[in-house]
C-alpha cells in the first residue's frame, strides 16, 4: 500500500470515528418518542401519593424532533449536547486549524452542560493523534448563577436561567461518566469546578489555542473573556455560543472587543454561534 493510500485510509477512519462520536453526542440512536415522568404539581400531591403507594407514576408522552436536536434548537432529552451539528462541526474546524497551523495552547470550554462539546473536542484530538494538548472542562456543575444586574446591568432583562438549574445543572460525576462512556476520560481532560469568577482567574499561566464560551449571561461571558483571552495564542480561535440568541451574551462580546480594540472579523457558525481568529 502506498503512502497516499495509507493517508486515505487514515482519513476515512478519522471521518468514520468522528461521525460516530457526533451521532452519539446528538442522541441519534436514542428514542424519539417515549413516556417520561410528568412534572410534579402541588395540586397533584394526593394523586402522586396514591400512585406511588401502588408503584405507579404519572407520565406524559414526549416527542423529540431529530431535526431540532441536529440544529441545536432545543434542550434535548437524551443527547449529550444541545449545540447541534453545525456548532460541533465549527469546534472541530477550529481545532483542526490550530493543529495544522501549529498554534500553541490547550482547548477550554466554559459552560459544558452534559459535556458533549468538550467530549467532541477531545475526540478530535484523539482522531488526529494529538497528545500534547489538554481539553479543559469548566463549569459550576450546578447550573447558572443568579442574575446580578447590580454588577452586570445587561443581565437585568436576561431570562432567569438559574430557575432551570434542575435541567441545566449537570453534576461533575455525570459529565465524567459521559466522557468515560466514549472512552475519552484520560489525562488530557481536566475539570475546573466552580463559578467562573472563582476559577478562571487562576488560569493565568495557561496558554490557549481555542476558547469555546457557552456561559449564556453577560456576566459569565465577560468573565471568561477577561480571564482567558489575554493568553489566547495569535492564530487561536474564540467561539461564542448563543451570541445570536441571547442579547446579553452578544453585549458582553461587543463590549469586550470594543474595550480592547479587537477588529478581527466575526464569522457565523450557525444562526447563534459565532467565532473569530485572533490576529494580534
C-alpha angles and dihedrals in degrees: 000000000000125000089252090053090049089052091050091053092047090050092049092049091048092051092047092049096047091044091053092047090050093051091051092049091049091052093240091154095047124100115271095202124039146130116267131181112280116238112265118249130197090228090055101053095107091052091046091053093050092048093044091054087059094045092254135124135190113253137183132213111257121197120183122191112225090213091059092052092046091051094047090239101132143036097258124218099220109012118103092222135041096196097088132218101299094055092045088052089049093054090050093049093052092049092048090051094054090047092050093044095045093237108171126231147062131280125247135185118197109202110022109173104190091355099251100136092044090049090052092049089052088049090054090055089048092049091054094043093243111163103164100067130076130211110221116207110202122184142125087238087212099073135259126334121251111271111268106201092166092067097023109034092181088069093057092093095032120121107265093243091172086076086070096051090120084072102025097044108082118176124244089239092057093048090050089051090052091054091047093050088066093040091247100118104108145119091294091068122076125183123213111195123197142051113312095245088062101039113029099059088063091066095079093124095054126098119215133206099175129023116192110188121193105157097124096205127084087239096054094042097048092045090054093047093046093050102038111027096071089064096044108120120239105264091031125123137240116204119189121192121207094018090131097043106039116053092199090058091049090048091056091052092046093049093047094049092047093047092053098036094243111170101165106134118260114229129198122242090181137321093310111015120082136178142182138190120237110239099178 
